[in-house]
Coordinates of C-alpha atoms and ligand atoms in Angstrom, one line a residue:
M1375 CA -126.3 -41.3 -235.5
T1376 CA -126.3 -44.0 -238.2
D1377 CA -124.1 -47.0 -237.5
I1378 CA -120.7 -46.6 -239.1
D1379 CA -118.7 -49.6 -240.2
D1380 CA -115.2 -49.0 -239.1
S1381 CA -113.7 -52.1 -240.6
L1382 CA -110.7 -52.0 -242.9
D1383 CA -112.7 -53.7 -245.7
A1384 CA -115.4 -51.1 -245.4
R1385 CA -113.0 -48.2 -245.5
I1386 CA -110.4 -49.2 -248.1
S1387 CA -112.4 -49.9 -251.3
S1388 CA -111.4 -52.2 -254.1
E1389 CA -111.4 -49.1 -256.4
C1390 CA -108.7 -47.5 -254.4
P1391 CA -105.4 -47.1 -256.4
V1392 CA -102.7 -49.5 -255.3
G1393 CA -100.4 -46.7 -254.2
V1394 CA -103.0 -45.1 -252.0
Q1395 CA -104.0 -48.4 -250.6
A1396 CA -100.4 -49.1 -249.5
I1397 CA -100.3 -45.7 -247.6
L1398 CA -103.7 -46.3 -246.0
R1399 CA -102.8 -49.8 -244.9
A1400 CA -99.5 -48.7 -243.4
A1401 CA -101.3 -45.9 -241.5
W1402 CA -103.9 -48.4 -240.4
R1403 CA -101.2 -50.7 -239.0
H1404 CA -99.3 -47.7 -237.4
D1405 CA -96.3 -48.9 -239.4
V1406 CA -94.2 -45.8 -239.6
D1407 CA -91.2 -47.6 -241.2
A1408 CA -93.4 -48.9 -244.0
L1409 CA -95.0 -45.5 -244.4
K1410 CA -91.9 -43.4 -244.7
P1411 CA -90.7 -44.5 -248.2
L1412 CA -94.3 -44.3 -249.5
L1413 CA -94.5 -40.6 -248.8
D1414 CA -92.1 -39.9 -251.7
A1415 CA -93.9 -36.9 -253.2
P1416 CA -95.8 -33.9 -251.8
G1417 CA -99.4 -34.5 -251.1
K1418 CA -99.2 -38.2 -250.5
A1419 CA -99.9 -37.9 -246.7
S1420 CA -103.3 -36.5 -247.6
C1421 CA -104.2 -39.0 -250.3
R1422 CA -107.7 -40.5 -250.0
D1423 CA -109.7 -43.5 -251.1
P1424 CA -111.8 -42.3 -254.0
V1425 CA -114.9 -44.1 -252.8
T1426 CA -114.9 -43.8 -249.0
G1427 CA -112.8 -40.6 -248.6
E1428 CA -110.6 -42.4 -246.1
T1429 CA -107.3 -40.5 -245.5
P1430 CA -104.3 -41.9 -243.8
L1431 CA -105.2 -39.8 -240.7
H1432 CA -108.7 -41.4 -240.6
A1433 CA -107.1 -44.8 -241.0
A1434 CA -104.6 -44.3 -238.2
I1435 CA -107.2 -43.3 -235.8
R1436 CA -110.0 -45.6 -236.9
S1437 CA -108.0 -48.7 -236.6
L1438 CA -107.6 -48.1 -232.8
G1439 CA -111.4 -48.9 -232.5
P1440 CA -113.4 -47.7 -229.5
V1441 CA -111.6 -47.6 -226.2
D1442 CA -111.9 -51.0 -224.6
E1443 CA -112.7 -50.6 -220.9
E1444 CA -111.6 -54.2 -220.3
E1445 CA -108.2 -53.7 -221.7
S1446 CA -105.3 -52.9 -219.2
A1447 CA -104.1 -49.3 -219.1
E1448 CA -100.6 -50.4 -220.3
V1449 CA -102.0 -52.1 -223.4
Q1450 CA -104.1 -49.1 -224.2
A1451 CA -101.2 -46.7 -223.6
E1452 CA -99.0 -48.7 -225.9
K1453 CA -101.6 -48.8 -228.8
E1454 CA -102.3 -45.1 -228.3
A1455 CA -98.5 -44.2 -228.4
K1456 CA -98.1 -46.1 -231.7
A1457 CA -101.2 -44.3 -233.2
T1458 CA -100.1 -40.9 -232.0
R1459 CA -96.7 -41.4 -233.5
M1460 CA -98.2 -42.3 -236.9
V1461 CA -100.6 -39.3 -236.7
E1462 CA -97.6 -37.1 -236.0
R1463 CA -95.6 -38.5 -238.9
L1464 CA -98.6 -37.9 -241.2
L1465 CA -99.1 -34.4 -240.0
F1466 CA -95.4 -33.6 -240.5
G1467 CA -95.8 -35.0 -244.0
G1468 CA -98.6 -32.5 -244.8
A1469 CA -101.7 -34.5 -243.9
I1470 CA -104.8 -32.3 -243.7
W1471 CA -106.4 -32.2 -240.3
N1472 CA -110.0 -31.5 -241.4
D1473 CA -110.7 -33.6 -244.5
V1474 CA -114.1 -35.2 -244.2
D1475 CA -114.8 -38.7 -245.3
T1476 CA -118.1 -40.1 -246.8
N1477 CA -119.5 -40.4 -243.2
N1478 CA -119.0 -36.6 -243.0
E1479 CA -116.3 -37.2 -240.3
T1480 CA -112.9 -35.6 -240.0
P1481 CA -110.2 -37.6 -238.3
G1482 CA -110.9 -35.7 -235.1
C1483 CA -114.6 -36.6 -235.3
V1484 CA -113.6 -40.3 -235.6
A1485 CA -111.4 -40.0 -232.5
W1486 CA -114.2 -38.3 -230.6
R1487 CA -116.7 -41.0 -231.6
L1488 CA -114.3 -43.8 -230.6
N1489 CA -113.6 -42.0 -227.3
Q1490 CA -109.9 -41.8 -228.1
K1491 CA -109.3 -38.7 -226.1
E1492 CA -105.5 -38.4 -226.7
L1493 CA -105.9 -38.8 -230.4
Y1494 CA -108.8 -36.2 -230.4
D1495 CA -106.6 -33.7 -228.5
Q1496 CA -103.8 -34.4 -230.9
M1497 CA -106.1 -33.5 -233.8
V1498 CA -107.3 -30.3 -232.0
R1499 CA -103.7 -29.2 -231.5
A1500 CA -102.9 -30.0 -235.2
G1501 CA -106.0 -28.0 -236.3
A1502 CA -105.1 -25.0 -234.2
R1503 CA -101.5 -25.0 -235.6
A1504 CA -102.8 -25.2 -239.2
E1505 CA -105.3 -22.4 -238.6
M1506 CA -102.7 -20.2 -236.9
L1507 CA -100.4 -20.8 -239.9
F1508 CA -103.2 -20.1 -242.3
A1509 CA -103.9 -16.7 -240.5
I1510 CA -100.2 -15.9 -240.9
L1511 CA -100.0 -16.8 -244.5
D1512 CA -103.2 -14.9 -245.2
G1513 CA -101.6 -11.8 -243.7
Y1514 CA -98.4 -12.5 -245.6
E1515 CA -100.2 -12.6 -248.9
E1516 CA -102.0 -9.4 -248.2
L1517 CA -98.7 -7.6 -247.8
E1518 CA -97.5 -8.6 -251.2
S1519 CA -97.4 -6.0 -253.8
D1520 CA -96.0 -7.6 -257.0
G1521 CA -95.7 -11.2 -256.1
D1522 CA -95.3 -13.9 -258.8
E1523 CA -98.1 -16.3 -257.8
E1524 CA -96.7 -19.3 -259.5
E1525 CA -93.3 -18.9 -257.8
D1526 CA -95.0 -18.4 -254.5
D1527 CA -97.0 -21.6 -254.9
E1528 CA -93.8 -23.6 -255.4
E1529 CA -92.1 -22.0 -252.4
M1530 CA -95.0 -22.6 -250.1
G1531 CA -94.8 -26.4 -250.2
E1532 CA -95.9 -27.9 -246.9
A1533 CA -97.4 -24.7 -245.7
E1534 CA -99.6 -24.6 -248.7
A1535 CA -101.0 -28.0 -247.8
E1536 CA -101.8 -26.6 -244.4
A1537 CA -103.5 -23.6 -245.9
E1538 CA -105.5 -26.0 -248.1
A1539 CA -107.0 -27.2 -244.9
E1540 CA -108.9 -24.0 -244.8
E1541 CA -110.9 -25.2 -247.7
T1542 CA -112.2 -28.3 -246.0
A1543 CA -114.1 -28.6 -242.7
N1544 CA -113.2 -25.7 -240.6
G1545 CA -114.3 -23.3 -238.0
T1546 CA -116.8 -20.6 -238.7
N1547 CA -118.8 -18.2 -236.6
G1548 CA -122.4 -19.5 -236.6
H1549 CA -123.4 -16.0 -237.5
E1550 CA -121.8 -16.0 -240.9
A1551 CA -123.5 -15.8 -244.3
E1552 CA -122.8 -19.1 -245.7
A1553 CA -124.7 -19.8 -248.9
E1554 CA -122.6 -22.9 -248.9
E1555 CA -122.0 -25.1 -251.9
E1556 CA -123.0 -28.6 -250.8
V1557 CA -119.6 -30.2 -251.4
P1558 CA -118.9 -32.9 -248.9
E1559 CA -115.2 -32.2 -248.4
D1560 CA -115.8 -28.4 -248.5
E1561 CA -117.3 -27.5 -245.2
P1562 CA -118.1 -23.8 -244.6
G1563 CA -115.0 -21.7 -245.3
T1564 CA -114.0 -19.0 -242.9
D1565 CA -112.7 -17.0 -245.7
A1566 CA -115.8 -15.3 -247.1
P1567 CA -114.6 -12.6 -249.5
V1568 CA -115.7 -9.1 -248.9
S1569 CA -118.1 -9.4 -251.8
E1570 CA -120.0 -12.2 -249.9
E1571 CA -120.5 -9.9 -247.0
T1572 CA -121.6 -7.1 -249.3
S1573 CA -124.1 -9.5 -250.8
Y1574 CA -125.5 -10.3 -247.3
L1575 CA -125.9 -6.6 -246.6
E1576 CA -127.8 -6.3 -249.9
S1577 CA -129.9 -9.4 -249.3
H1578 CA -133.6 -9.4 -248.4
L1579 CA -134.3 -10.5 -244.8
T1580 CA -137.4 -12.2 -243.5
L1581 CA -138.6 -12.4 -239.9
A1582 CA -140.9 -15.3 -238.9
D1583 CA -141.3 -17.5 -235.9
G1584 CA -138.5 -15.7 -234.0
K1585 CA -136.0 -16.3 -236.9
L1586 CA -134.3 -13.6 -238.9
V1587 CA -133.3 -15.3 -242.2
D1588 CA -131.4 -14.0 -245.2
S1589 CA -132.4 -14.5 -248.8
A1590 CA -130.3 -17.6 -249.2
G1591 CA -132.0 -19.2 -246.2
N1592 CA -129.2 -18.7 -243.7
G1593 CA -130.3 -18.1 -240.1
V1594 CA -129.1 -14.6 -239.2
M1595 CA -130.4 -14.7 -235.7
M1596 CA -132.8 -17.0 -233.8
E1597 CA -134.8 -16.9 -230.6
W1598 CA -133.1 -19.9 -229.1
E1599 CA -130.0 -17.8 -228.6
A1600 CA -131.8 -15.6 -226.1
D1601 CA -130.4 -17.5 -223.1
I1602 CA -126.9 -17.1 -224.5
M1603 CA -127.5 -13.3 -224.9
R1604 CA -128.8 -13.1 -221.3
R1605 CA -125.8 -14.8 -219.9
S1606 CA -123.5 -12.7 -222.1
V1607 CA -125.1 -9.5 -220.6
D1608 CA -124.7 -11.0 -217.1
A1609 CA -121.0 -11.7 -217.8
M1610 CA -120.3 -8.3 -219.2
L1611 CA -122.4 -6.1 -216.8
G1612 CA -122.5 -8.4 -213.7
G1613 CA -125.8 -9.6 -212.4
P1614 CA -128.5 -9.8 -211.3
P1615 CA -130.2 -7.0 -213.2
E1616 CA -131.8 -5.5 -210.1
D1617 CA -128.3 -4.9 -208.7
E1618 CA -127.6 -1.2 -208.8
S1619 CA -123.9 -1.7 -209.6
T1620 CA -124.9 -3.2 -213.0
K1621 CA -126.6 0.1 -213.9
G1622 CA -125.1 3.2 -215.4
K1623 CA -122.5 1.4 -217.6
R1624 CA -121.4 2.5 -221.1
V1625 CA -122.2 -0.2 -223.6
L1626 CA -121.5 -0.8 -227.3
N1627 CA -123.3 -3.6 -229.1
I1628 CA -122.3 -4.5 -232.7
G1629 CA -125.1 -6.2 -234.6
F1630 CA -128.7 -5.5 -233.7
G1631 CA -130.3 -8.6 -235.3
L1632 CA -133.5 -9.2 -233.4
G1633 CA -132.5 -6.7 -230.7
I1634 CA -132.5 -9.4 -228.1
I1635 CA -129.3 -8.4 -226.4
D1636 CA -130.0 -4.7 -226.8
S1637 CA -133.3 -5.1 -225.0
M1638 CA -131.5 -6.8 -222.2
I1639 CA -128.8 -4.1 -222.1
A1640 CA -131.4 -1.4 -222.1
A1641 CA -133.1 -3.0 -219.0
R1642 CA -129.8 -2.5 -217.1
Q1643 CA -130.3 1.3 -217.5
P1644 CA -126.9 2.1 -219.1
A1645 CA -125.4 5.6 -219.1
R1646 CA -124.5 5.1 -222.7
H1647 CA -125.9 2.6 -225.1
H1648 CA -124.6 2.6 -228.7
I1649 CA -125.7 0.0 -231.3
I1650 CA -123.9 -0.4 -234.6
E1651 CA -126.0 -2.0 -237.3
A1652 CA -125.4 -2.1 -241.1
H1653 CA -128.3 -3.9 -242.8
P1654 CA -130.8 -1.4 -244.3
E1655 CA -133.7 -3.8 -243.6
V1656 CA -132.8 -4.2 -240.0
L1657 CA -132.6 -0.5 -239.7
A1658 CA -135.9 0.0 -241.5
R1659 CA -137.5 -2.5 -239.1
I1660 CA -136.3 -0.4 -236.2
D1661 CA -137.8 2.7 -237.8
A1662 CA -141.1 1.0 -238.8
A1663 CA -141.7 -0.9 -235.5
S1664 CA -140.7 2.1 -233.3
S1665 CA -143.0 4.5 -235.1
N1666 CA -145.9 2.0 -234.8
P1667 CA -145.4 0.3 -231.4
A1668 CA -149.0 -0.7 -231.2
T1669 CA -148.6 -3.2 -234.0
A1670 CA -145.0 -4.2 -233.2
G1671 CA -146.0 -6.8 -230.7
D1672 CA -143.0 -8.1 -228.9
D1673 CA -140.6 -7.0 -231.6
H1674 CA -137.6 -5.5 -229.7
A1675 CA -137.0 -3.3 -232.8
A1676 CA -139.9 -1.1 -231.5
E1677 CA -137.8 -0.2 -228.4
F1678 CA -134.9 1.5 -230.3
G1679 CA -136.4 4.3 -232.4
A1680 CA -136.2 8.0 -232.2
A1681 CA -138.0 8.1 -228.8
W1682 CA -135.4 5.9 -227.3
E1683 CA -132.5 7.9 -228.8
S1684 CA -133.8 11.1 -227.3
S1685 CA -134.5 9.5 -223.9
G1686 CA -130.8 9.2 -223.1
P1687 CA -129.3 11.0 -220.1
E1688 CA -127.5 13.3 -222.6
E1689 CA -127.5 14.0 -226.3
G1690 CA -126.0 11.1 -228.2
A1691 CA -125.9 8.8 -225.2
F1692 CA -128.4 6.3 -226.7
K1693 CA -127.8 5.9 -230.4
V1694 CA -128.1 3.5 -233.3
Q1695 CA -125.0 4.0 -235.4
R1696 CA -126.1 3.3 -238.9
G1697 CA -123.4 1.6 -240.9
R1698 CA -120.8 -1.1 -240.9
W1699 CA -118.6 -1.3 -237.8
Q1700 CA -115.6 -1.1 -240.0
D1701 CA -116.7 2.4 -240.9
M1702 CA -118.3 3.4 -237.6
C1703 CA -115.6 2.3 -235.1
P1704 CA -112.9 4.6 -236.4
K1705 CA -115.4 7.5 -235.9
L1706 CA -116.2 6.4 -232.3
L1707 CA -112.5 6.1 -231.6
A1708 CA -111.9 9.6 -233.0
E1709 CA -114.7 11.0 -230.9
G1710 CA -113.1 9.5 -227.8
E1711 CA -115.9 7.1 -226.9
L1712 CA -115.0 4.6 -224.2
Y1713 CA -117.1 1.7 -223.1
D1714 CA -117.4 -0.6 -220.0
A1715 CA -118.8 -3.4 -222.1
I1716 CA -118.6 -4.2 -225.8
Y1717 CA -120.4 -7.1 -227.4
F1718 CA -119.7 -8.2 -231.0
D1719 CA -122.2 -10.4 -232.9
T1720 CA -122.3 -9.8 -236.7
F1721 CA -123.3 -11.9 -239.6
G1722 CA -121.8 -12.7 -243.0
E1723 CA -118.3 -12.0 -241.8
D1724 CA -115.5 -14.5 -241.4
Y1725 CA -113.3 -15.0 -238.4
S1726 CA -110.6 -12.6 -239.6
E1727 CA -113.1 -9.7 -239.2
L1728 CA -113.8 -10.6 -235.6
R1729 CA -110.0 -10.8 -235.0
R1730 CA -109.5 -7.5 -236.8
F1731 CA -112.2 -6.0 -234.5
F1732 CA -110.7 -7.1 -231.2
T1733 CA -107.1 -6.4 -232.4
D1734 CA -107.7 -2.9 -233.9
Y1735 CA -110.6 -1.5 -231.8
I1736 CA -110.9 -3.1 -228.4
P1737 CA -107.7 -1.5 -227.1
G1738 CA -109.0 2.0 -227.9
L1739 CA -112.7 1.6 -227.2
L1740 CA -112.8 -0.6 -224.1
N1741 CA -112.1 0.9 -220.7
D1742 CA -109.2 -0.6 -218.8
D1743 CA -111.4 -2.6 -216.5
G1744 CA -114.1 -3.2 -219.2
V1745 CA -115.3 -6.5 -220.5
F1746 CA -115.5 -7.7 -224.1
G1747 CA -117.8 -10.4 -225.3
F1748 CA -118.7 -11.9 -228.6
F1749 CA -121.0 -14.6 -230.0
N1750 CA -118.8 -17.7 -230.0
G1751 CA -120.2 -19.7 -232.9
L1752 CA -116.9 -20.4 -234.5
G1753 CA -117.0 -23.9 -236.0
A1754 CA -120.1 -24.8 -234.0
D1755 CA -121.4 -27.2 -236.6
R1756 CA -118.6 -29.6 -235.7
R1757 CA -117.1 -30.3 -232.2
V1758 CA -113.5 -30.6 -233.4
C1759 CA -113.7 -27.3 -235.3
Y1760 CA -115.3 -25.6 -232.2
D1761 CA -112.4 -26.9 -230.0
V1762 CA -109.8 -25.8 -232.6
Y1763 CA -111.3 -22.3 -232.9
T1764 CA -111.4 -22.0 -229.1
R1765 CA -107.6 -22.4 -229.1
V1766 CA -107.1 -20.2 -232.1
V1767 CA -109.2 -17.3 -230.8
E1768 CA -107.6 -17.6 -227.4
M1769 CA -104.1 -17.2 -229.0
H1770 CA -105.2 -14.3 -231.1
L1771 CA -106.9 -12.6 -228.1
S1772 CA -103.7 -13.1 -226.2
E1773 CA -101.8 -11.4 -229.0
A1774 CA -104.2 -8.5 -228.7
G1775 CA -103.5 -8.2 -224.9
L1776 CA -106.7 -9.9 -223.8
D1777 CA -107.3 -12.7 -221.3
V1778 CA -110.4 -14.9 -221.9
A1779 CA -112.4 -16.9 -219.4
W1780 CA -114.8 -19.4 -220.9
N1781 CA -118.1 -20.0 -219.2
D1782 CA -119.8 -23.3 -220.3
V1783 CA -123.5 -22.9 -221.0
D1784 CA -125.7 -25.9 -221.6
V1785 CA -127.7 -25.9 -224.8
P1786 CA -130.6 -28.2 -224.5
L1787 CA -130.6 -29.3 -228.1
A1788 CA -133.8 -31.5 -228.0
Q1789 CA -135.7 -29.1 -225.8
D1790 CA -134.9 -26.2 -228.1
G1791 CA -135.7 -28.2 -231.2
L1792 CA -132.1 -28.0 -232.4
D1793 CA -131.4 -31.6 -232.8
K1794 CA -132.6 -32.2 -236.3
A1795 CA -131.7 -30.3 -239.5
G1796 CA -134.7 -29.0 -241.3
A1797 CA -137.1 -29.5 -238.4
G1798 CA -138.0 -27.8 -235.2
A1799 CA -136.0 -24.6 -234.8
W1800 CA -134.2 -25.3 -238.0
E1801 CA -137.3 -25.5 -240.1
G1802 CA -136.8 -23.2 -243.0
I1803 CA -133.1 -22.7 -242.3
L1804 CA -130.7 -23.8 -244.9
R1805 CA -128.1 -25.3 -242.5
P1806 CA -127.9 -25.7 -238.8
Y1807 CA -125.1 -23.6 -237.6
W1808 CA -125.2 -25.0 -234.1
T1809 CA -125.0 -28.7 -233.2
L1810 CA -123.3 -28.7 -229.8
D1811 CA -124.7 -29.3 -226.3
K1812 CA -122.4 -26.7 -224.7
Y1813 CA -121.8 -23.1 -225.6
R1814 CA -118.5 -21.7 -224.6
L1815 CA -119.2 -18.1 -223.5
P1816 CA -116.2 -15.8 -223.8
V1817 CA -115.5 -13.2 -221.1
C1818 CA -112.5 -11.1 -222.2
T1819 CA -110.6 -8.6 -220.1
F1820 CA -107.3 -6.8 -220.5
M1821 CA -104.2 -8.7 -219.3
G1822 CA -102.4 -7.6 -216.2
Ligands
SAM110 C1 -126.6 -12.3 -235.4 S1 -127.3 -10.8 -235.6 C2 -127.1 -10.0 -234.0 C3 -128.1 -10.6 -233.0 C4 -128.1 -9.8 -231.7 N1 -127.0 -10.2 -230.9 C5 -129.4 -10.1 -231.0 O1 -129.3 -10.3 -229.8 O2 -130.5 -10.1 -231.6 C6 -126.1 -10.0 -236.6 C7 -126.4 -8.6 -237.0 O3 -125.2 -8.0 -237.4 C8 -125.5 -7.1 -238.5 N2 -124.2 -6.9 -239.3 C9 -123.6 -7.7 -240.2 N3 -122.5 -7.2 -240.6 C10 -122.3 -6.0 -240.0 C11 -121.3 -5.0 -240.0 N4 -120.2 -5.1 -240.8 N5 -121.5 -3.9 -239.3 C12 -122.6 -3.8 -238.5 N6 -123.6 -4.7 -238.4 C13 -123.4 -5.8 -239.1 C14 -126.5 -7.9 -239.2 O4 -127.2 -7.1 -240.1 C15 -127.4 -8.4 -238.1 O5 -128.4 -7.6 -237.8

């Protein structure tokens, strides 16, 4: 990481308007009394220095500096208490939790870098609250039939400011199509419209060096994830693979990609194995590779052609369901299919689709003692977003009647060539969608 100058002079520029400077300086000093009269109009708590992108939240956290191990616990606690009070005041005033500054840091990133654990946790809680609120507002908007938008905007007030957070740094599933505009304060949005997904399904895919890449250069699936796939299979079906009890299960996998997880599932000799895949080129690869296995090399696509489908213990037991899960799942439900394990790993869809899947379909498709897993890449290009989305998805899973246990998996970034954008594993990939040294693997079961 490049050295960051956290001094007040470096962060509040001479070009910063006087009114904004006053707010930033009050936040920096943790002077709540001075701040209060300055927040005299909506939006002021999220003002920013036009040169450095410093917001009052950044200032309030940054001014604490790194944790000083020499300092007594009492002094530290006192400073921390003043800072958390200021941060709380700013959040109540509508401050945005995930604005990024010119160092590409959110306030939570600053807290993490300075080892200010309490402040970091405060930002994670704030982020989770904002994202939960956003999810509610999103649903509320969908329900409207003849709303007057202007009127709604006025009414939303503070909530609108929260929702705006969605437009800045936020959590995304790594496996999302994100032909992102390179705007610093506009990190990948979770809210890809349906048309964006449609365009992914229409885009041309290339497969090279163990990377499946869409036409915009986004990594759809990469070999480095094989370890995560293996551990997900172990978590869903129980391990080790030789164990007889892991065989004979009914499994649904959504999203074929490179077929990595399906190959691992097939090795467990399931009684039923259904795969839902929507992209015509992924499906065409399965057809081509399986009809010509001699030239397919180690392409897993070769394992899942017509011969595989007819090798099942009964008609329809092994099947690639060709289409979008949104269209195929209602059909599977109507046919009374029930699975012991369901894995969900799509691409080009935002978080609301994952939520919709586990809320609408898991209750009907998963056996009572079954296990649901998904690729947890939500917000994985930024630690604070990953932590926020862990909380958000946990709350939404709970609303859907699911408990989740998280298994931490080490991701050896340097060893896997994941530590440098544009190089190693990321060569030829537009944007690294994974930057963290730990993967939080979800194992979801019904409550009670
Ligand atoms: C990240 S890859 C899956 C990788 C897979 N887990 C593996 O081990 O190789 C995502 C896959 O989901 C597919 N997909 C995207 N949207 C889908 C949808 N709505 N329904 C079904 N499949 C979809 C993509 O075409 C892609 O093949």
